[in-house]
CSV table of C-alpha atoms in Angstrom, one decimal:
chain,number,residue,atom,x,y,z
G,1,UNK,CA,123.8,106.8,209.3
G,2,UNK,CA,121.1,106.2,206.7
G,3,UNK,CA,123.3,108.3,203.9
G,4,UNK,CA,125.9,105.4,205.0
G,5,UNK,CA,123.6,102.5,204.0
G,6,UNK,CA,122.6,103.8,200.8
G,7,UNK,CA,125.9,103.5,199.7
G,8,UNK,CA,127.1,100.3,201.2
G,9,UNK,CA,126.8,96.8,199.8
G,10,UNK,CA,123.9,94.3,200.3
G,11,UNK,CA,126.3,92.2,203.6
G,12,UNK,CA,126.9,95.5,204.9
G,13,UNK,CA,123.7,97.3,204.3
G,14,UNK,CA,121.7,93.7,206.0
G,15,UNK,CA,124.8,94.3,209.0
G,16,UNK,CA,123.5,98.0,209.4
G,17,UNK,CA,119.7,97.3,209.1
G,18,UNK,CA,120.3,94.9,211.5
G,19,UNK,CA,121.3,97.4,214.1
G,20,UNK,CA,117.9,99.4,213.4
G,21,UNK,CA,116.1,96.1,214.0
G,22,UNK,CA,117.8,95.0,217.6
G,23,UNK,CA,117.1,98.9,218.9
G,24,UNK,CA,113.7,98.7,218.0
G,25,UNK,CA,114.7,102.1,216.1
G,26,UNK,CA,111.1,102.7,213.8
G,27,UNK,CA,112.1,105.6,212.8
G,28,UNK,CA,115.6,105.0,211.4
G,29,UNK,CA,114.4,101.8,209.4
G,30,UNK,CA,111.8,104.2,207.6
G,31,UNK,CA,114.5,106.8,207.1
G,32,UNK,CA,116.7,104.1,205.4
G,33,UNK,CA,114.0,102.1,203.7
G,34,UNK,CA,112.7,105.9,201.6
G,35,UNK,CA,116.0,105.9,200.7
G,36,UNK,CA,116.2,102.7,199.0
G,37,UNK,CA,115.0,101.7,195.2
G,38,UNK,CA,112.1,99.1,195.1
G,39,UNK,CA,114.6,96.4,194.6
G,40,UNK,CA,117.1,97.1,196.9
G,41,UNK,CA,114.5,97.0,199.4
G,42,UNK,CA,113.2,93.7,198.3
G,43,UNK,CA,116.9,91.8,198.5
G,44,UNK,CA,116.5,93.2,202.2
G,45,UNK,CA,113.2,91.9,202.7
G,46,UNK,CA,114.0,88.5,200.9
G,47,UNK,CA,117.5,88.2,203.4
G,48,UNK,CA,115.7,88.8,206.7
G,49,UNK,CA,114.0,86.4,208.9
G,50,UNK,CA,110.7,85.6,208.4
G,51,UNK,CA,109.6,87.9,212.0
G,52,UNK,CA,111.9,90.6,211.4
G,53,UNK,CA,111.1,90.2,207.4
G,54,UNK,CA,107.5,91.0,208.8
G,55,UNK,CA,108.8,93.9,211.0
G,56,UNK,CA,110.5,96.2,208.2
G,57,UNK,CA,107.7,95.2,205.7
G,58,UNK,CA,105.3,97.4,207.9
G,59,UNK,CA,107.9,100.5,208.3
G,60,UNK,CA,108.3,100.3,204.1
G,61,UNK,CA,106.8,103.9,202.7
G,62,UNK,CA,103.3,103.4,201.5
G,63,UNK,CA,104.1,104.3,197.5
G,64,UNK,CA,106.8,102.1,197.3
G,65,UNK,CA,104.7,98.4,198.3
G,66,UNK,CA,103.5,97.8,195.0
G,67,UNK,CA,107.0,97.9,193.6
G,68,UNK,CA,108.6,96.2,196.2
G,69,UNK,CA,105.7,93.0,195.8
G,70,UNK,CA,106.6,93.0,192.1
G,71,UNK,CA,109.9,92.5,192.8
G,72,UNK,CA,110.3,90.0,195.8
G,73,UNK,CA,110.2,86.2,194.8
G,74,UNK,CA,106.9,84.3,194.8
G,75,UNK,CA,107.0,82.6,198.6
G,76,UNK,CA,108.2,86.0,200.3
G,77,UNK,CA,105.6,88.1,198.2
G,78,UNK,CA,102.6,85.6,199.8
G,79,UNK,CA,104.0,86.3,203.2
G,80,UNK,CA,103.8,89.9,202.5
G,81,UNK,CA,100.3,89.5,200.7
G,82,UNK,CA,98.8,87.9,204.0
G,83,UNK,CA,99.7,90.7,206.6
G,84,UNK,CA,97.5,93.2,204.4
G,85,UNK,CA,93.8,94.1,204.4
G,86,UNK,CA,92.1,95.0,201.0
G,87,UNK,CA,92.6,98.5,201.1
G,88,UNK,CA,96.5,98.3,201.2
G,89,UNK,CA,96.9,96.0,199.0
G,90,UNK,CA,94.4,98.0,196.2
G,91,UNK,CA,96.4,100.7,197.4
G,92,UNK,CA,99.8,99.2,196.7
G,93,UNK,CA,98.8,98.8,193.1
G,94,UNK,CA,97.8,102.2,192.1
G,95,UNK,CA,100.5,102.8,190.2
G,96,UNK,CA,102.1,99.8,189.2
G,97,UNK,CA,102.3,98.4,184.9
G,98,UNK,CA,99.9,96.9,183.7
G,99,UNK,CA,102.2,93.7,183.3
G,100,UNK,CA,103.6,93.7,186.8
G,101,UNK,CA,99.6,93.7,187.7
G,102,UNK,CA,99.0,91.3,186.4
G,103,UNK,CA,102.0,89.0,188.0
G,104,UNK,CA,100.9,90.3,191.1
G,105,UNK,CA,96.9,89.2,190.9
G,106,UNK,CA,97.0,85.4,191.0
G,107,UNK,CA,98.4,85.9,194.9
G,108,UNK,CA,95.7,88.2,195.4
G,109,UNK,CA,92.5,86.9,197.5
G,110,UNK,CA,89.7,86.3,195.2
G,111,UNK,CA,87.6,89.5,196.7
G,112,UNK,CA,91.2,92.0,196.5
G,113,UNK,CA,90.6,90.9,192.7
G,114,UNK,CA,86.9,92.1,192.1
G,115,UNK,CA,87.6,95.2,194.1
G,116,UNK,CA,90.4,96.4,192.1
G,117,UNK,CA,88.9,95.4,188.7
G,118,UNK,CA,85.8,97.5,189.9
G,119,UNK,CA,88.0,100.5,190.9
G,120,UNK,CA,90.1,100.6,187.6
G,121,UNK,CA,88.9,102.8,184.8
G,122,UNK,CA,87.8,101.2,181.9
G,123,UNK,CA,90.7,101.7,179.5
G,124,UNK,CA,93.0,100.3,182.3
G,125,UNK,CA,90.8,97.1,183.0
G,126,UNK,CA,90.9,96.3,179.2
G,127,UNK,CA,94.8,96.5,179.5
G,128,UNK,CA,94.9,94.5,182.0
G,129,UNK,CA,92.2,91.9,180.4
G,130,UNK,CA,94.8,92.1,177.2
G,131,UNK,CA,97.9,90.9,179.5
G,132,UNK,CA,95.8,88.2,182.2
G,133,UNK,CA,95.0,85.3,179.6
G,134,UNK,CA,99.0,84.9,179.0
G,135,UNK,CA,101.3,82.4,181.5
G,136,UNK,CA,104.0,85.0,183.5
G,137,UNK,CA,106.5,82.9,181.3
G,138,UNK,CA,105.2,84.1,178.1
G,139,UNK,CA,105.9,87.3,175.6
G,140,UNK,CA,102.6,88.2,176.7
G,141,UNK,CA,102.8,88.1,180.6
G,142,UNK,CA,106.2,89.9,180.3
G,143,UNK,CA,104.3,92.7,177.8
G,144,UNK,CA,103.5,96.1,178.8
G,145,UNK,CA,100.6,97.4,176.9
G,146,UNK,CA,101.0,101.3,177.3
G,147,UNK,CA,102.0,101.9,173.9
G,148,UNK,CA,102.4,104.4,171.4
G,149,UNK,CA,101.0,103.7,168.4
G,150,UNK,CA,100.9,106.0,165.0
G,151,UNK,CA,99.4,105.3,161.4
G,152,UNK,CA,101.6,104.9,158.1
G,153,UNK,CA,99.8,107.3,156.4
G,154,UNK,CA,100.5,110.6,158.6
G,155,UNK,CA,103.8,112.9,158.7
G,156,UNK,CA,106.0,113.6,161.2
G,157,UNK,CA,104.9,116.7,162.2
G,158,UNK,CA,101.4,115.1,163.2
G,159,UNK,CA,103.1,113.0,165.2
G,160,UNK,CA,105.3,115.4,167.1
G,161,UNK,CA,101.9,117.4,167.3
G,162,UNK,CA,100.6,114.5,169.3
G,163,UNK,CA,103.4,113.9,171.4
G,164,UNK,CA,103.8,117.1,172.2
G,165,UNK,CA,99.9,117.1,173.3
G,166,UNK,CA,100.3,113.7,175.5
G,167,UNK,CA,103.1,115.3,177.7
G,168,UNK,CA,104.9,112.3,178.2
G,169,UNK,CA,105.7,109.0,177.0
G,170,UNK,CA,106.2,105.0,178.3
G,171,UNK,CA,109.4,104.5,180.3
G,172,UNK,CA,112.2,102.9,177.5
G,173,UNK,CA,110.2,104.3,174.4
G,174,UNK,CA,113.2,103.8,171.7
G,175,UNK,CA,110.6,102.8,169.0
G,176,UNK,CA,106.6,104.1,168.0
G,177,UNK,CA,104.6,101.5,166.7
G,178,UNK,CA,102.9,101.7,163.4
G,179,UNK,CA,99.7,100.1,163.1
G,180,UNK,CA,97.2,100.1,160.2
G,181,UNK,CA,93.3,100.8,160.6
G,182,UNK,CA,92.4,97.7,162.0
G,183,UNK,CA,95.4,97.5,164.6
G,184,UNK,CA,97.3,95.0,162.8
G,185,UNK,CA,101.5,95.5,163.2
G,186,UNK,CA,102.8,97.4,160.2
G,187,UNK,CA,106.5,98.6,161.1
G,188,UNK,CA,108.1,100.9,164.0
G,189,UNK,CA,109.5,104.2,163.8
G,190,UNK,CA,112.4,105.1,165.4
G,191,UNK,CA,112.7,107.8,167.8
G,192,UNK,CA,115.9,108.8,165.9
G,193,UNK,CA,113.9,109.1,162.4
G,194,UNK,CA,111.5,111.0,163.7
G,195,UNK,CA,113.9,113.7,165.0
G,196,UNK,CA,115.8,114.0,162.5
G,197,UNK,CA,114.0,114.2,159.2
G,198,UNK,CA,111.6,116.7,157.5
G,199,UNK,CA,108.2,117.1,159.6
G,200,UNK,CA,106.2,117.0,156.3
G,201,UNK,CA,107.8,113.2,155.4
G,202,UNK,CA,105.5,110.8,156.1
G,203,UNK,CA,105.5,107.9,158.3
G,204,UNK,CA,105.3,105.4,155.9
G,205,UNK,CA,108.3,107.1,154.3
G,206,UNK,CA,110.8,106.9,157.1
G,207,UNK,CA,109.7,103.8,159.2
G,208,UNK,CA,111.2,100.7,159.5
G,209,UNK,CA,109.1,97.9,157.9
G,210,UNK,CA,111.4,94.5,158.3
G,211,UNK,CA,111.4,94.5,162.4
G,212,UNK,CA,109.6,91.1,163.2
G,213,UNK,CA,107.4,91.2,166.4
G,214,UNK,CA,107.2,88.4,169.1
G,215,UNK,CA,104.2,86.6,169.0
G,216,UNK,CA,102.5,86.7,172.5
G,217,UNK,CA,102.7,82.7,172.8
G,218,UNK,CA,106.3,82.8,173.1
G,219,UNK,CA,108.3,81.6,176.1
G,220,UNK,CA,110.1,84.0,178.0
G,221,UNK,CA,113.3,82.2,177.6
G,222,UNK,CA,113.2,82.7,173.6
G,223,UNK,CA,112.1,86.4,174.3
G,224,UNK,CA,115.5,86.7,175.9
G,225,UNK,CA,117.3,85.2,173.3
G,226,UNK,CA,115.6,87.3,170.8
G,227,UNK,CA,116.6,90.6,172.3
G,228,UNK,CA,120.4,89.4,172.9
G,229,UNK,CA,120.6,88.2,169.5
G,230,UNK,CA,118.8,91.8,168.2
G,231,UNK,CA,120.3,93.8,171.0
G,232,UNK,CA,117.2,95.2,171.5
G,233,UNK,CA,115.7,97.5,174.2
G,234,UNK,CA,112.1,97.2,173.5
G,235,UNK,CA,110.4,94.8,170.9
G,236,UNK,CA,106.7,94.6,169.8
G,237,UNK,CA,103.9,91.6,170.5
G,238,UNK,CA,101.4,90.5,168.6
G,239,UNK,CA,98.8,88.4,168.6
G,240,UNK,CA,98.3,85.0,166.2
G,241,UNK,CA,96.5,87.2,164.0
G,242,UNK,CA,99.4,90.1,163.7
G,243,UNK,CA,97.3,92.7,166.1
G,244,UNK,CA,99.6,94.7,168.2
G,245,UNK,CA,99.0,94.1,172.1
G,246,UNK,CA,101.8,95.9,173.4
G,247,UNK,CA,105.5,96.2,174.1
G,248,UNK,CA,108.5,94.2,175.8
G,249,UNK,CA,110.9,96.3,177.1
G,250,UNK,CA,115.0,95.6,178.0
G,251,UNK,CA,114.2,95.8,182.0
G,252,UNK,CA,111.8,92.8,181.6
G,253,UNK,CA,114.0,90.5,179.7
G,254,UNK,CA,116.8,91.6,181.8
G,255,UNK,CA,114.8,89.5,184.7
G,256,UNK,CA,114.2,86.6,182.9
G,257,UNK,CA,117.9,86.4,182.4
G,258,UNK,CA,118.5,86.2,186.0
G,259,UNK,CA,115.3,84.2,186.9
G,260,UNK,CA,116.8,81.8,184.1
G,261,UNK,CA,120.7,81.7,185.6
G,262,UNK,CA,118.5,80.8,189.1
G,263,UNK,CA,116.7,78.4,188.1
G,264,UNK,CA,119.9,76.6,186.4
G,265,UNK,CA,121.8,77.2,189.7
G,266,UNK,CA,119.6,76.2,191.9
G,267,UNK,CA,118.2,73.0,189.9
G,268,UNK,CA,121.4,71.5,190.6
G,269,UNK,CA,120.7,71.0,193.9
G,270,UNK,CA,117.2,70.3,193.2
G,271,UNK,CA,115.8,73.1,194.4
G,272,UNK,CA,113.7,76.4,192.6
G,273,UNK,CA,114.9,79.9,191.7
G,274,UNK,CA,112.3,80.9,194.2
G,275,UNK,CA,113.3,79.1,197.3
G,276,UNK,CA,113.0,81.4,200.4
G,277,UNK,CA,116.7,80.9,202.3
G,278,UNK,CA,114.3,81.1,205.8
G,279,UNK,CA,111.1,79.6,204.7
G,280,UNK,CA,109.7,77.1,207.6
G,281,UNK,CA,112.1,74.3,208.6
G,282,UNK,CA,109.2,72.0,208.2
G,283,UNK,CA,108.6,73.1,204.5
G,284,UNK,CA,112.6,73.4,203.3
G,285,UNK,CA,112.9,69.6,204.9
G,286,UNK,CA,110.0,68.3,203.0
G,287,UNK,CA,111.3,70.0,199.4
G,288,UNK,CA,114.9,69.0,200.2
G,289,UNK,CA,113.9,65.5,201.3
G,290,UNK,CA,112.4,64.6,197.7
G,291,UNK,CA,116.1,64.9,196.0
G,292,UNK,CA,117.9,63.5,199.0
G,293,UNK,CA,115.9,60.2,198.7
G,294,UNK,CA,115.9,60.0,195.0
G,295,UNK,CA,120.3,60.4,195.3
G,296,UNK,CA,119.8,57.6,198.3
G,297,UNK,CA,118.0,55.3,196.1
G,298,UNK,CA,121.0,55.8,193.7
G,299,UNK,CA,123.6,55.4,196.3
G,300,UNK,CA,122.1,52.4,196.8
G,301,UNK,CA,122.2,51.6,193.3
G,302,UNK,CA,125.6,51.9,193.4
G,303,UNK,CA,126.7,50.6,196.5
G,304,UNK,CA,124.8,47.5,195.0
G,305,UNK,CA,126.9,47.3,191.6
G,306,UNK,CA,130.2,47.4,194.6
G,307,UNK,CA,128.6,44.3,196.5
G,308,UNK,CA,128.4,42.5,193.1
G,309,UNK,CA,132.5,42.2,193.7
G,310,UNK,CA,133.1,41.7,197.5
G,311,UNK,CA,134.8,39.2,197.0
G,312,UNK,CA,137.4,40.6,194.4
G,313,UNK,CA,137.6,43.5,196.9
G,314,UNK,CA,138.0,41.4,199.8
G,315,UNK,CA,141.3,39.6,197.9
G,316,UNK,CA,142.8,42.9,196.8
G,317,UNK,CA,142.3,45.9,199.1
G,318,UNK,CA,143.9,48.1,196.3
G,319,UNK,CA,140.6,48.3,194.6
G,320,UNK,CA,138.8,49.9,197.4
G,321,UNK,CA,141.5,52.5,198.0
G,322,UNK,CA,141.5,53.2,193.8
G,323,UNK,CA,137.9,52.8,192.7
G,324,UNK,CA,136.2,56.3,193.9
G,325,UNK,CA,138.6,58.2,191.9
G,326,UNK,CA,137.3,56.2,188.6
G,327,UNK,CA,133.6,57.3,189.9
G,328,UNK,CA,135.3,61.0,190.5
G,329,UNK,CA,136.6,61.6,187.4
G,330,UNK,CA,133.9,60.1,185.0
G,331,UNK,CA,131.1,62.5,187.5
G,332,UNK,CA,133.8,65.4,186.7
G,333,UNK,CA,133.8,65.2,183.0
G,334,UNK,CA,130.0,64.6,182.6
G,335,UNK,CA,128.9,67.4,183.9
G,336,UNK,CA,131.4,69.8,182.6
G,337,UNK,CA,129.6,68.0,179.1
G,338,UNK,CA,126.5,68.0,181.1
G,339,UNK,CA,126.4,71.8,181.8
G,340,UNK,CA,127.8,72.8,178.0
G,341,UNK,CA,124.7,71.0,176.7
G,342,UNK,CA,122.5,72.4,179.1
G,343,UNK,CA,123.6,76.0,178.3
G,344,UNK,CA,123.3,75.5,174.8
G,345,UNK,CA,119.8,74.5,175.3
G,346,UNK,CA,118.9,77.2,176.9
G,347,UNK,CA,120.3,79.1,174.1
G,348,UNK,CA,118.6,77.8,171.8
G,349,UNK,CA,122.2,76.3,170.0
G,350,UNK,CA,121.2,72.6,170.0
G,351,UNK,CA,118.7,70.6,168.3
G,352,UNK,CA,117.9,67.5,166.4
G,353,UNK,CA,119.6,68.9,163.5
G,354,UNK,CA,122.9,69.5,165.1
G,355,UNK,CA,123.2,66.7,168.1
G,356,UNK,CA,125.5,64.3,166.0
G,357,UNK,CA,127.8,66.4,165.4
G,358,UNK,CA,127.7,67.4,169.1
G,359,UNK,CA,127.7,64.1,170.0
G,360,UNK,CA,130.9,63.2,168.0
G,361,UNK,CA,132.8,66.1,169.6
G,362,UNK,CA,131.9,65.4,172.6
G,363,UNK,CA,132.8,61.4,173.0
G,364,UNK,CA,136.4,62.6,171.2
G,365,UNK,CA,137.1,65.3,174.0
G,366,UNK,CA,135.9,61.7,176.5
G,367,UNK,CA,137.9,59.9,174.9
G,368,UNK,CA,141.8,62.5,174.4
G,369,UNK,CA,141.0,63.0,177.8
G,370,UNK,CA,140.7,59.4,178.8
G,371,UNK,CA,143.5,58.9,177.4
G,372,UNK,CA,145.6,61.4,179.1
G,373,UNK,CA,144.1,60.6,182.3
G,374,UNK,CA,144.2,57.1,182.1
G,375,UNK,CA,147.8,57.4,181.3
G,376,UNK,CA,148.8,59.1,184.4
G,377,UNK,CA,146.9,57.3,186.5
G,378,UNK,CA,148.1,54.2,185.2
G,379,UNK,CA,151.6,54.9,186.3
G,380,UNK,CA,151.0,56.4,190.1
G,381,UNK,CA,148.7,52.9,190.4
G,382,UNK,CA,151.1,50.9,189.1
G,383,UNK,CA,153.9,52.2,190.8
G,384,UNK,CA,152.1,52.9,194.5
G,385,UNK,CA,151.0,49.1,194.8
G,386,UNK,CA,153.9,47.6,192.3
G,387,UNK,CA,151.5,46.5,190.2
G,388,UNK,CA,151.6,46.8,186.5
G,389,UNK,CA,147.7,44.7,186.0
G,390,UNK,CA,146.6,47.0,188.6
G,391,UNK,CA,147.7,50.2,186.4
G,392,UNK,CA,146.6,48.6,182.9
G,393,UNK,CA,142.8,48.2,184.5
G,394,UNK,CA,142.5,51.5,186.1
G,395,UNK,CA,143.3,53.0,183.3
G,396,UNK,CA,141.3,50.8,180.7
G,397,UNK,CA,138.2,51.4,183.6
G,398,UNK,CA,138.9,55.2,183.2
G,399,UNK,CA,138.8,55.2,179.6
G,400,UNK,CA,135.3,53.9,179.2
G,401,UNK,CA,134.0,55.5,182.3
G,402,UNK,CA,135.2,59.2,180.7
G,403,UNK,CA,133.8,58.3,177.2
G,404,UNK,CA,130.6,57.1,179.1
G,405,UNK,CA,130.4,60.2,180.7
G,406,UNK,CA,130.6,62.4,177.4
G,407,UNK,CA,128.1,60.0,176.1
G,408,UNK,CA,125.4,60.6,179.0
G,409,UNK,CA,126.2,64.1,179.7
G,410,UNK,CA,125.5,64.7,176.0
G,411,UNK,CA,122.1,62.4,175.3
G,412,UNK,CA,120.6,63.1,179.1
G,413,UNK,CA,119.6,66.8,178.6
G,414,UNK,CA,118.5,66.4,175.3
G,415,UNK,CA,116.5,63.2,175.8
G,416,UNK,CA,115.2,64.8,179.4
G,417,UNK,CA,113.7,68.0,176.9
G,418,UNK,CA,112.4,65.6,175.0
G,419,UNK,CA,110.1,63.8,177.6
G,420,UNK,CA,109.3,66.8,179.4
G,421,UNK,CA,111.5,66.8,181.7
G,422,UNK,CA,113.6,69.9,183.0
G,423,UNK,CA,117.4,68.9,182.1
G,424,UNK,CA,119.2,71.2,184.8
G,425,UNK,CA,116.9,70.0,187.3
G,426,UNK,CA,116.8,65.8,186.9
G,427,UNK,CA,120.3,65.5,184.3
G,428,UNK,CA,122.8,65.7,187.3
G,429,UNK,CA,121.6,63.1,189.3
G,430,UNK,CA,121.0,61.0,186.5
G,431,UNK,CA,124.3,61.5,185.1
G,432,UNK,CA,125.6,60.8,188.9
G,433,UNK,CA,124.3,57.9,188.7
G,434,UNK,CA,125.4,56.6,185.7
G,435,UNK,CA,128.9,57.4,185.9
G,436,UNK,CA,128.9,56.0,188.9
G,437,UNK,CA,127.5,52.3,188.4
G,438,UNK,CA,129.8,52.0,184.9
G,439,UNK,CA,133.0,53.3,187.0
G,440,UNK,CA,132.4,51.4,189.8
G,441,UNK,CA,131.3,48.1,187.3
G,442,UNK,CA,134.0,49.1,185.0
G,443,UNK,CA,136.7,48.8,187.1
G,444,UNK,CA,135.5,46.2,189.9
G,445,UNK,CA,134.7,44.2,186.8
G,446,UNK,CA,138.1,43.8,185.1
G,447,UNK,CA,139.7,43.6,188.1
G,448,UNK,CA,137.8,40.4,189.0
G,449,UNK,CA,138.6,39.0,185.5
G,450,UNK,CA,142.3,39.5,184.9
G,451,UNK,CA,143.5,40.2,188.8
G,452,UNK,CA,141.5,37.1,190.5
């Protein structure tokens, strides 16, 4: 049954899991847990119930905790945390990078810390010393610092010598690192090179000197953008004075990807990449609460703008039967703008130098597609209530709400950056909210002055 589940899907390996769970069966969730990567094991963990969460997490094989708490989110990785004494959890990090350590130790209690620090060689505790001052968003939190490093000024066959003598070398090693005396960042040297020229060339002969490193201050979302640009699989980090401190390799940035594609996701609804789907139903109220009473406050807002005309509404029920769909469509085209923006922000594809002519594109595509829109529109009002007027000012309402839209879903991101704000989190209800009070005051408004 276990061979099964290591081949099935996520649903169907959660279904079979299950089935271990409700028989109380210990030893066929240990079977099927040794048989699972790190991170399969942590999508299990991160889909289960908080008690029967609890209940696998104590069959999971000893050697495989560490992993498994560097890859769960945040929230589920505390739970976990909390259910162990100090000797598993110094234990559990035996053998895990230097850079997932250190990721992992600002969940740790305070006394876990000094133990482990006191336990760890002293070559390992300056690693990890190197990696700890840097935010887990940086170059530098993402860097590994077991690196191999070579001087410019030895050949090739030295340098085979010494690898030869290590016995083994970093996970994703593409690259050696050439430093100069003093540790300073010189150039790399390619795997390739190395293999394939004379042993008595030199480094300096055969390395590759125009390969820029990442500073260590560097957010992780440039890092990312870096390495797609590049295609790279590892890259080197330095420090504001050009000292090498280690290495970021392709599995890293791979995460930030997805930890970036989350956070854009789930910011739409107001929420965080590393919401827990059964965290407390206390705790996922209060979060989900905020954002529900901030769009209340602009429902209100709205509804407000719709009193302003009562009275035109109360003369000609037509306008309450057309007006959402002016709302609809103006919400519909900001945020396809809204989104484009976004993603182009994130890529790094929009600036101050460039939002003009964004800007100009964008109120052009509002305004063909008003156009269009407004059009058809036009004729199905105008021939459902046999009212030309009626037709002209939907569509005339349509037109500015859709070039209103294109408008805000272009300046709300970038003016949300500007301040601080995080654009995929606060632009949507923002631009809700404004494409909903101009529709709304758009259309309500020329219908009171050329209808009443």
């Amino acid at each position: 049954m276990t061979e099964a589940i290591e081949k099935e899907k996520t649903p169907d390996r959660l279904q079979s899991f299950h089935r271990f769970l409700s028989a109380d069966d210990t030893e066929g969730m240990r079977q099927a847990l040794a048989e699972m990567h790190p991170a399969e094991i942590a999508v299990l963990l991160e889909s289960l119930p908080t008690d029967e969460r609890l209940q696998a997490w104590k069959e999971v094989p000893s050697e495989q905790t560490g992993e498994v708490l560097a890859q769960v989110h945040d929230k589920v990785r505390l739970t976990l945390i909390g259910t162990m004494d100090s000797d598993e959890l110094i234990a559990a990090t035996e053998n895990l990078d230097t850079d997932d350590l250190a990721d992992l130790l600002p969940d740790m209690p305070e006394e876990v810390i000094q133990q482990l620090l006191n336990t760890m060689d002293e070559q390992n505790r300056e690693r990890l010393e190197t990696v700890l001052p840097y935010p887990e968003d940086s170059a530098g939190g993402l860097m590994n610092v077991d690196t191999i490093t070579v001087r410019a000024d030895i050949t090739l066959d030295v340098v085979l010598r010494y690898l030869r003598r290590r016995g083994e070398i970093p996970e994703t090693t593409d690259n050696l690192v050439v430093i100069n005396r003093t540790g300073h960042y010189l150039g790399l040297l390619p795997i390739t090179e190395l293999l394939t020229n004379k042993p008595d060339q030199s480094v300096a002969e055969v390395m590759q000197r125009g390969v820029e490193p990442i500073s260590a201050d560097t957010e992780a979302h440039e890092v990312a953008r870096i390495f797609e640009q590049r295609d790279l699989v590892t890259a080197p980090v330095v420090d504001a004075d050009g000292r090498l401190l280690g290495r970021i390799t392709i599995d890293d940035v791979v995460d930030v990807i997805r930890e970036r594609a989350d956070h854009s996701f789930m910011g739409m609804a107001g929420l965080t990449e590393e919401e827990d789907i059964f965290a407390p139903v206390i705790t996922s109220s209060r979060r989900r609460a905020i954002w529900l009473g901030v769009n209340l406050m602009t429902a209100f807002l709205a509804s407000w703008v719709i009193g302003l005309f009562d009275a035109t509404i109360d003369q000609l029920v037509a306008l309450a039967v057309l007006m959402p769909i002016v709302a609809s469509m103006g919400g519909i085209a900001g945020s396809q703008t809204l989104t484009l923006v976004i993603r182009a922000q994130a890529l790094g594809q929009v600036g101050v130098s460039n939002a003009r002519q964004l800007l100009i594109k964008e109120l052009t595509v509002g305004f063909l597609n008003g156009l269009v829109w407004a059009t058809v529109i036009a004729v199905v009002a105008g021939l459902w209530f046999d009212s030309v007027w009626l037709g002209v000012i939907i569509a005339a309402a349509m037109m500015i709400n859709l070039v209103v839209a294109a408008l805000s879903g272009t300046v709300i991101p970038l003016i949300l950056k500007k301040v601080g704000a995080d654009p995929a989190l606060a632009g949507g209800v923002v631009l809700t909210t404004v494409t909903d009070v101009v529709g709304f005051f758009a259309f309500l408004g020329l219908a009171t002055l050329f209808l009443v």
